[in-house]
Coordinates of C-alpha atoms in Angstrom, one line a residue:
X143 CA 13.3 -23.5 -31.7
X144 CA 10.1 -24.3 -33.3
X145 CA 10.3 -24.3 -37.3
X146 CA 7.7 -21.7 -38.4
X147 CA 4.8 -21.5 -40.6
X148 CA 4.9 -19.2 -43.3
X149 CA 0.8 -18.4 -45.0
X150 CA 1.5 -17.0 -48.1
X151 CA -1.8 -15.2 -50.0
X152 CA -0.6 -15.2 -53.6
X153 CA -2.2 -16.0 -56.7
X154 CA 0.8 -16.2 -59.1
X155 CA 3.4 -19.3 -59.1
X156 CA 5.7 -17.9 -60.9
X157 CA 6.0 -14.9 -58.0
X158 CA 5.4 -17.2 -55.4
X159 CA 8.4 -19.4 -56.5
X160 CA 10.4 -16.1 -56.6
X161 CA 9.6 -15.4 -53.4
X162 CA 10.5 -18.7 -51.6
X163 CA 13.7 -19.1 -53.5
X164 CA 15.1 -15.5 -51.8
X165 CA 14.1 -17.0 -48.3
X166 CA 15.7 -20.7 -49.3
X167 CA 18.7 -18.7 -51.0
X168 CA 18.8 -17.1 -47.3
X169 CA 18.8 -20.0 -45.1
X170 CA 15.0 -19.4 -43.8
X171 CA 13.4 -22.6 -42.9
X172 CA 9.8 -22.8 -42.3
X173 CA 6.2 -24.5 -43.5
X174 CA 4.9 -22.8 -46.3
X175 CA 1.1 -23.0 -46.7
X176 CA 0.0 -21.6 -49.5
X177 CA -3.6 -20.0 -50.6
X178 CA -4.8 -18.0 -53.6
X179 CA -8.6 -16.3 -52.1
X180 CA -10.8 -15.0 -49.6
X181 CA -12.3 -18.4 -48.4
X182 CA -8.7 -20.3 -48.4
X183 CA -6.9 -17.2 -46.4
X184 CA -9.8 -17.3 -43.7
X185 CA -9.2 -21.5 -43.5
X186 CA -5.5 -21.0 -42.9
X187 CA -5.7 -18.3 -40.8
X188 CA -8.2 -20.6 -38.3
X189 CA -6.5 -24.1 -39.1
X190 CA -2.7 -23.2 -39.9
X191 CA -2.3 -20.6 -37.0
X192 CA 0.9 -19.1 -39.1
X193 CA 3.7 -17.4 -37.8
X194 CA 3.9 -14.9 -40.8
X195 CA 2.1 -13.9 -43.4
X196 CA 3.1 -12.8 -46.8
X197 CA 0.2 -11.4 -49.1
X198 CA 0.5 -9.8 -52.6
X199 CA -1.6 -6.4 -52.4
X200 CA -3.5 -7.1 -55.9
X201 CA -5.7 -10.6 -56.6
X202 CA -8.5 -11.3 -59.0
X203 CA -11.0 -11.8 -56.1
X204 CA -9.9 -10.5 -53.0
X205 CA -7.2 -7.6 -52.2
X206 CA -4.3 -7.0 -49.9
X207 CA -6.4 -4.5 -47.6
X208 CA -8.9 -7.0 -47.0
X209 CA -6.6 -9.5 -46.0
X210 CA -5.1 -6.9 -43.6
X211 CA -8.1 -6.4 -41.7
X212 CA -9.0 -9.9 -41.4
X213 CA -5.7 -10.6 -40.1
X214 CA -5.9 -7.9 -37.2
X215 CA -9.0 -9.7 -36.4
X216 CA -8.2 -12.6 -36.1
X217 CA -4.7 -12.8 -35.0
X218 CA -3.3 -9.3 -34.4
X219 CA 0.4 -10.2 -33.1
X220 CA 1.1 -12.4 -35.9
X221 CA 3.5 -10.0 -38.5
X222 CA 2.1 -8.9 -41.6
X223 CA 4.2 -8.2 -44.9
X224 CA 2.9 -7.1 -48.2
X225 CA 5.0 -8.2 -51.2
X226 CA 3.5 -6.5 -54.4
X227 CA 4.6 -5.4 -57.9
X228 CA 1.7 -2.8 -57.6
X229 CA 3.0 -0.8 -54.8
X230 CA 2.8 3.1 -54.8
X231 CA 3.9 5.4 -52.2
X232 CA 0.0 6.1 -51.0
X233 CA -0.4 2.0 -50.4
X234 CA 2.4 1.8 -48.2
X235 CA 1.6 4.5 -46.0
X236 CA -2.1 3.3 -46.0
X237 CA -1.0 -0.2 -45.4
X238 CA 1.5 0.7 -42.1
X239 CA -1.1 2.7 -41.2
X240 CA -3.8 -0.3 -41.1
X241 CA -1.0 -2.2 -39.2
X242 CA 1.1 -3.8 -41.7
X243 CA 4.6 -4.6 -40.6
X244 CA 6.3 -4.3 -43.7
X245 CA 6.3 -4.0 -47.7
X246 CA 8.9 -5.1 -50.0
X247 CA 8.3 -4.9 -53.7
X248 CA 8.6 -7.9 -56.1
X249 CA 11.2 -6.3 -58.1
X250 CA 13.2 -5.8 -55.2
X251 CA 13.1 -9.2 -53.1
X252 CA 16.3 -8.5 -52.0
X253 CA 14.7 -6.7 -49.2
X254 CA 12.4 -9.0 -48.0
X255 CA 14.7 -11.2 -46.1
X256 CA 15.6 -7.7 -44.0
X257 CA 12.0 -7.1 -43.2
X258 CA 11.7 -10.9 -42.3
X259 CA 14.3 -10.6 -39.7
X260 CA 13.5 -6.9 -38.5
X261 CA 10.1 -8.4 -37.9
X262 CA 11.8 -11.4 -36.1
X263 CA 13.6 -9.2 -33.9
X264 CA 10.5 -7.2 -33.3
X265 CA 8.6 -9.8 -32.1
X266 CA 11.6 -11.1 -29.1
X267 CA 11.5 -7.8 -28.0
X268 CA 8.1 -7.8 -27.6
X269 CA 8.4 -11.3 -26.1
X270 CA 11.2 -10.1 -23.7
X271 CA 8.9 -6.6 -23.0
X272 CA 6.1 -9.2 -22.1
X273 CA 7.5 -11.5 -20.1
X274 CA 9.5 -8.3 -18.2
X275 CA 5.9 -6.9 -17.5
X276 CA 5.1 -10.2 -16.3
X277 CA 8.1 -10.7 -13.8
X278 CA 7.1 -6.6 -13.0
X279 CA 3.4 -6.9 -12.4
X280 CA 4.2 -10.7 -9.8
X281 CA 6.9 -9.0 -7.9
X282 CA 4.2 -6.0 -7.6
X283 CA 2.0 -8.3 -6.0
X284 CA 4.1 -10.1 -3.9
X285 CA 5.5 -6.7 -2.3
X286 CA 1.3 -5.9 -2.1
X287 CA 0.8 -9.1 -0.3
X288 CA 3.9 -8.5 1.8
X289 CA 3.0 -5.1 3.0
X290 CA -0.8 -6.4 3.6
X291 CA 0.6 -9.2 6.0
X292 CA 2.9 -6.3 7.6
X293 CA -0.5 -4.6 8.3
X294 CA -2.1 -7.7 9.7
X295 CA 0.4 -7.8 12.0
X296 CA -0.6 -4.9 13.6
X297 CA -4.2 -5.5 13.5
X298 CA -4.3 -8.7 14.6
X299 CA -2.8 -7.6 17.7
X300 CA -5.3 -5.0 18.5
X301 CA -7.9 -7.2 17.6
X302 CA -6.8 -10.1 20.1
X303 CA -6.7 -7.9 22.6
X304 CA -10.4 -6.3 21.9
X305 CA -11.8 -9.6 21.3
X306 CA -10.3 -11.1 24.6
X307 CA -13.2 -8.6 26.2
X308 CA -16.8 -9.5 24.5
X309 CA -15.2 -13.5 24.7
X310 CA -14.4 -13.3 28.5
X311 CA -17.8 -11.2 28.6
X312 CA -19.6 -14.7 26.7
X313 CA -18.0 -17.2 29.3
X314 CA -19.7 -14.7 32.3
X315 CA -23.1 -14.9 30.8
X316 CA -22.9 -18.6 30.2
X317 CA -21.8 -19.6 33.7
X318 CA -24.6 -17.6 35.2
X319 CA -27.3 -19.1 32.8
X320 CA -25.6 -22.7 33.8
X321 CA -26.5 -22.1 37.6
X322 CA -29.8 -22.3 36.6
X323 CA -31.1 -20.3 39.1
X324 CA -32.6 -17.3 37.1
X325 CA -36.1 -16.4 35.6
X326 CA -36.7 -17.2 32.3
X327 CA -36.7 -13.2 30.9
X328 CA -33.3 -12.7 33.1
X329 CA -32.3 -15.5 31.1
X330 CA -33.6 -14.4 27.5
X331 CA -31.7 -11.3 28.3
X332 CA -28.3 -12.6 29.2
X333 CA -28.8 -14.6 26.0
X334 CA -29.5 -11.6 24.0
X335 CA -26.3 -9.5 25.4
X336 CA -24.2 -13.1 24.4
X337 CA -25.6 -13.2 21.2
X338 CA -24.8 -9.1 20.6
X339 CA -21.3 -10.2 21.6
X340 CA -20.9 -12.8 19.8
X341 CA -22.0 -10.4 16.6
X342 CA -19.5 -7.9 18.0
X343 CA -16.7 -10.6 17.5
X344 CA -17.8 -11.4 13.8
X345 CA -17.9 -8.1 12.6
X346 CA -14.3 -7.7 13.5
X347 CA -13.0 -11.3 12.3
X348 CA -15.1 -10.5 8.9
X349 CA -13.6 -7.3 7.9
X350 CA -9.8 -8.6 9.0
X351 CA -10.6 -11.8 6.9
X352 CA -11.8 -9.6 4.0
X353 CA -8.7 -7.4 4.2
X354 CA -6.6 -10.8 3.9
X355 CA -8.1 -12.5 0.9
X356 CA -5.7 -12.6 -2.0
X357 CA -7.9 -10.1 -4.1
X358 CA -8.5 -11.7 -7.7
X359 CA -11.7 -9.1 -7.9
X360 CA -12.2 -6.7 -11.2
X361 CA -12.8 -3.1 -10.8
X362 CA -16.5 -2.1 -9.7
X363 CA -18.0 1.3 -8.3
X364 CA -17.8 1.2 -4.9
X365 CA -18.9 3.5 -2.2
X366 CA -16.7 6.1 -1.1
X367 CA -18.8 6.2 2.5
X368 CA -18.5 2.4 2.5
X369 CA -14.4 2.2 1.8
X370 CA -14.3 4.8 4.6
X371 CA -16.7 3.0 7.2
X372 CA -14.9 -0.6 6.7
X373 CA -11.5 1.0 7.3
X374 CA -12.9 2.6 10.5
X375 CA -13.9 -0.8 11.2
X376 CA -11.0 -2.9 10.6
X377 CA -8.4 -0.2 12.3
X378 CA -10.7 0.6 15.1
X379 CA -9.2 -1.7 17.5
X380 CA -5.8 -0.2 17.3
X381 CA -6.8 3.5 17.5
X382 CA -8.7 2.4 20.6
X383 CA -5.0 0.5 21.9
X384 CA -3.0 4.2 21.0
X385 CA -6.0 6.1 22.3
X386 CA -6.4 8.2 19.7
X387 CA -9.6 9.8 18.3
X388 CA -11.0 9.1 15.2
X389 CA -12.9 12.2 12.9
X390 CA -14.6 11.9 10.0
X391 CA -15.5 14.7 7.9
X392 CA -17.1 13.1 4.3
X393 CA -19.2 15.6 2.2
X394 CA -22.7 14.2 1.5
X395 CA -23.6 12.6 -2.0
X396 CA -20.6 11.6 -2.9
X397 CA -20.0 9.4 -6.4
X398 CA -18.9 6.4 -6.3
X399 CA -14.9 5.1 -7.1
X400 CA -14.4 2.9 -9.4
X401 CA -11.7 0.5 -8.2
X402 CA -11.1 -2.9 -6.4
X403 CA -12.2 -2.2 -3.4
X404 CA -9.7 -4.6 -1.0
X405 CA -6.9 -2.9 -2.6
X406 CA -8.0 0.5 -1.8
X407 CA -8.8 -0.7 2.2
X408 CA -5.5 -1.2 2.2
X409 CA -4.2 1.9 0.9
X410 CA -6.1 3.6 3.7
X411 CA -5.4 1.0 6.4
X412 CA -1.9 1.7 5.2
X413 CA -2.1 5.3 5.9
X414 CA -3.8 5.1 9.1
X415 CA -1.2 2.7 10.6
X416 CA 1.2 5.4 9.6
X417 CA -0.4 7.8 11.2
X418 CA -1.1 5.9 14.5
X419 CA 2.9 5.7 14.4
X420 CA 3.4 9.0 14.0
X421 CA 0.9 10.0 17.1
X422 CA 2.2 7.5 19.1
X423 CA 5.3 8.8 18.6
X424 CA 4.7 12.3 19.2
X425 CA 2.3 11.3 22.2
X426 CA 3.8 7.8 23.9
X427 CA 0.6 8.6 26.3
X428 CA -3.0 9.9 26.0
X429 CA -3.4 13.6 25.0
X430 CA -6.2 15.6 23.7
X431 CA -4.3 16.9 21.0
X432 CA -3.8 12.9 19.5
X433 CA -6.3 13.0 16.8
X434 CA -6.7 11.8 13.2
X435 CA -9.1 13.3 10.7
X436 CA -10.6 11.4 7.5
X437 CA -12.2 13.5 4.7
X438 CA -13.8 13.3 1.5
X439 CA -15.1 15.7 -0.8
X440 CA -15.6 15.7 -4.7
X441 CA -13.4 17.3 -6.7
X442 CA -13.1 18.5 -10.0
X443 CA -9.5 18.1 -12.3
X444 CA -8.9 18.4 -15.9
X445 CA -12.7 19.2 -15.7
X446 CA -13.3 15.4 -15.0
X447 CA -15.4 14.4 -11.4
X448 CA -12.8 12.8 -9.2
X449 CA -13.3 12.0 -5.2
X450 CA -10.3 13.2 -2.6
X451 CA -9.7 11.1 0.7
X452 CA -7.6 12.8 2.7
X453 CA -5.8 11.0 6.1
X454 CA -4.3 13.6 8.4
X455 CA -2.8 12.9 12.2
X456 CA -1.5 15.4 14.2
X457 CA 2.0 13.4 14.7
X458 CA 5.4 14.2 14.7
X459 CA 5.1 15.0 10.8
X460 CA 7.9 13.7 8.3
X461 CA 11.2 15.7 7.6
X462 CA 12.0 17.2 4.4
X463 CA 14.5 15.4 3.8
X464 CA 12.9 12.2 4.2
X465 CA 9.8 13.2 2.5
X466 CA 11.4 13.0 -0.9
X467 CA 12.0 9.3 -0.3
X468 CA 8.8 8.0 1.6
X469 CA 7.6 6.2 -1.6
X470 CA 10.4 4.7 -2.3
X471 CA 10.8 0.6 -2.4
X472 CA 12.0 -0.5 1.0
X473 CA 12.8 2.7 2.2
X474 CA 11.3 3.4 6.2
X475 CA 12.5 5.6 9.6
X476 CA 11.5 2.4 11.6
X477 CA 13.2 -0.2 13.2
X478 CA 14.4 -3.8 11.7
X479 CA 11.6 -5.1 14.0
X480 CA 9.2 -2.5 12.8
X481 CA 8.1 -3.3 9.1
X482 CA 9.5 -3.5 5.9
X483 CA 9.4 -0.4 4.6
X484 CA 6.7 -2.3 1.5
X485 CA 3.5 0.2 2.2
X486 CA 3.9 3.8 0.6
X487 CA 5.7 2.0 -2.3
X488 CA 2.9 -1.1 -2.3
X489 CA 0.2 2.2 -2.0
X490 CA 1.6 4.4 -4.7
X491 CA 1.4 1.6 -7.4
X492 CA -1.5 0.4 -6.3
X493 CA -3.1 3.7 -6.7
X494 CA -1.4 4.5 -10.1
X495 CA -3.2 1.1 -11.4
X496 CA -6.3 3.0 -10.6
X497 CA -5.6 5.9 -12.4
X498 CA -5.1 8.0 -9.6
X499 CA -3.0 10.2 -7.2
X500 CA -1.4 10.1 -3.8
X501 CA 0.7 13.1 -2.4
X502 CA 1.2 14.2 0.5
X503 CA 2.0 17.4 3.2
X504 CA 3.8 17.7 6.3
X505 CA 5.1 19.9 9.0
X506 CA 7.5 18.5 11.2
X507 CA 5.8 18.0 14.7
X508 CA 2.3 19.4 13.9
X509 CA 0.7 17.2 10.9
X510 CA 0.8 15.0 8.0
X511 CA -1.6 14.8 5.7
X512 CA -2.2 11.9 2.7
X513 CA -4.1 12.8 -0.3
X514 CA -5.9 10.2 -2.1
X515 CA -7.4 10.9 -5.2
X516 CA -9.5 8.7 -7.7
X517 CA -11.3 9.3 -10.9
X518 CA -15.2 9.1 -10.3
X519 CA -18.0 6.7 -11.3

């Protein structure tokens, strides 16, 4: 362990000598750097980087306070202890109000090897609460980046299968334009119909790719139409696999969300590859009734503007029982083979980052229907 630096803002010896002999008499080892003024304390503060600081709360040319706020400024973890004669009961409390750690008066410097270590002690728990959060927030993303590659999974295999159609459509055109044996317009407009094909193809690998990227992106307003209308796009392909319909019922003029806009995609691609289970389950075949419905609409809560997405399919709904465990970590009704159980869980946080809401409603065998709710632009 690192021996530490103790910055000391004191303009008597005689005190200051007091005060290190109760921290040798303790056993505290450290680098004392002492300074006795405003332009001194400011040099330490930016040369010395100290680990504590002690400072009296009276001086000749500068003052306790002032010191304070300077040191929130400029380095607002390191611990902050006042040790004054001057001391009354209306400093203190305006001192740990300002952000002080501690006081300890100069008659009494029996206490300020106490307040040393409580502010020791203080500082490894907030070390251990930091690092915690740390360990917290990369096992977060890992389970996000999990549960986006579960959805990939799916995607990707609808997509290879659409794909397979506009390529094998490509390789027509191009062996009829290699015979050589049509008319120059015929020609221009097989080339056109390849080249509307070959758009067709990069939509699809585009938004899948964009889904994929590692997101590193900073909350922006985003469209709510726009979120809505890249989902379509991305899930299309399976939809079109389950043959199910697709409805979308988003109220006009709607404000923006402000959010990062991969990780909402795929809190609504994760909802929509739920539902495509659930109709698939309730319908193995086509059937008229095998629908999903996508809506938005402003709303207003806590009399603040917020925006509702709502994902509803007309599947085999979700028990009771097991509704009060769907966001769970880990926790799913499918098989081994089937996924992970990562995406309510993954979707809950993620939406909770945003400052928002995601509930649910279901009746077994006639509908489910997701809630999404975030705070307006």
């Amino acid at each position: 362990m690192k021996t530490l630096k103790f910055l000391f803002l004191e303009d008597s010896s005689t005190d200051l000598e007091l005060i290190q002999r109760e921290l040798k008499r303790a056993g505290v080892e450290y680098i004392p750097v002492h300074v006795q003024d405003r332009e001194e304390y400011l040099r330490a503060i930016e040369d010395e980087k100290p680990d504590f600081i002690f400072s009296d709360y009276s001086l000749p040319n500068f003052d306790g306070l002032s010191a304070l706020t300077i040191a929130k400024e400029q380095c607002p973890t390191t611990p902050f202890i006042f040790v004054s004669g001057t001391y009354g009961e209306d400093a203190a409390i305006q001192t740990l109000t300002r952000g002080a750690t501690d006081y300890v008066l100069k008659d009494r410097l029996v206490k300020l090897v106490p307040a040393l270590r409580r502010a020791i002690r203080e500082i490894e728990e907030h070390k251990a609460l930091r690092r915690a959060e740390q360990e917290k927030f990369e096992i977060e993303e890992q389970l996000r980046q999990s549960q986006k590659v579960e959805a990939m999974g799916f995607l990707a295999g609808a997509m290879a299968h659409e794909i397979n159609n506009p390529i094998m459509a490509i390789i027509d055109y191009a062996q009829l334009i290699s015979k050589g044996e049509m008319d120059i317009d015929k020609a221009q407009k097989i080339a056109s119909k390849i080249k509307q094909e070959g758009e067709r193809i990069s939509v699809m690998v585009k938004d899948l790719l964009r889904f994929a990227r590692q997101e590193k992106a900073a909350f922006e307003p985003v469209s709510v139409f726009a979120l809505i209308s890249k989902t379509r796009s991305i899930a299309e392909q399976r939809l079109k696999m389950s043959r199910i319909q697709l409805e979308l019922d988003i109220h006009t003029n709607l404000p923006s969300v402000m959010c990062k806009e991969g990780q909402i995609l795929q809190v609504l691609l994760n909802l929509i590859n739920n539902g495509i289970d659930a109709l698939n389950q309730r319908y193995p075949e086509y059937d008229e009734n095998k629908r999903m419905i996508i809506s938005a609409k402003p709303e207003e809560i806590g009399g603040k503007s917020w925006v509702r997405i709502a994902v509803e399919d007309l599947g085999s709904g979700i028990p009771q029982e097991i509704g009060k465990s769907i966001f769970n970590t880990f926790f799913t009704t499918k098989g081994a083979d089937k996924g992970t159980g990562l995406g309510l869980s993954v979707s809950l946080g993620i939406v909770k980052e945003h400052g928002g809401f995601l509930s649910f409603e279901s009746s077994t065998n006639e509908y489910t229907r997701f809630f999404l709710d975030l705070p307006a632009v």
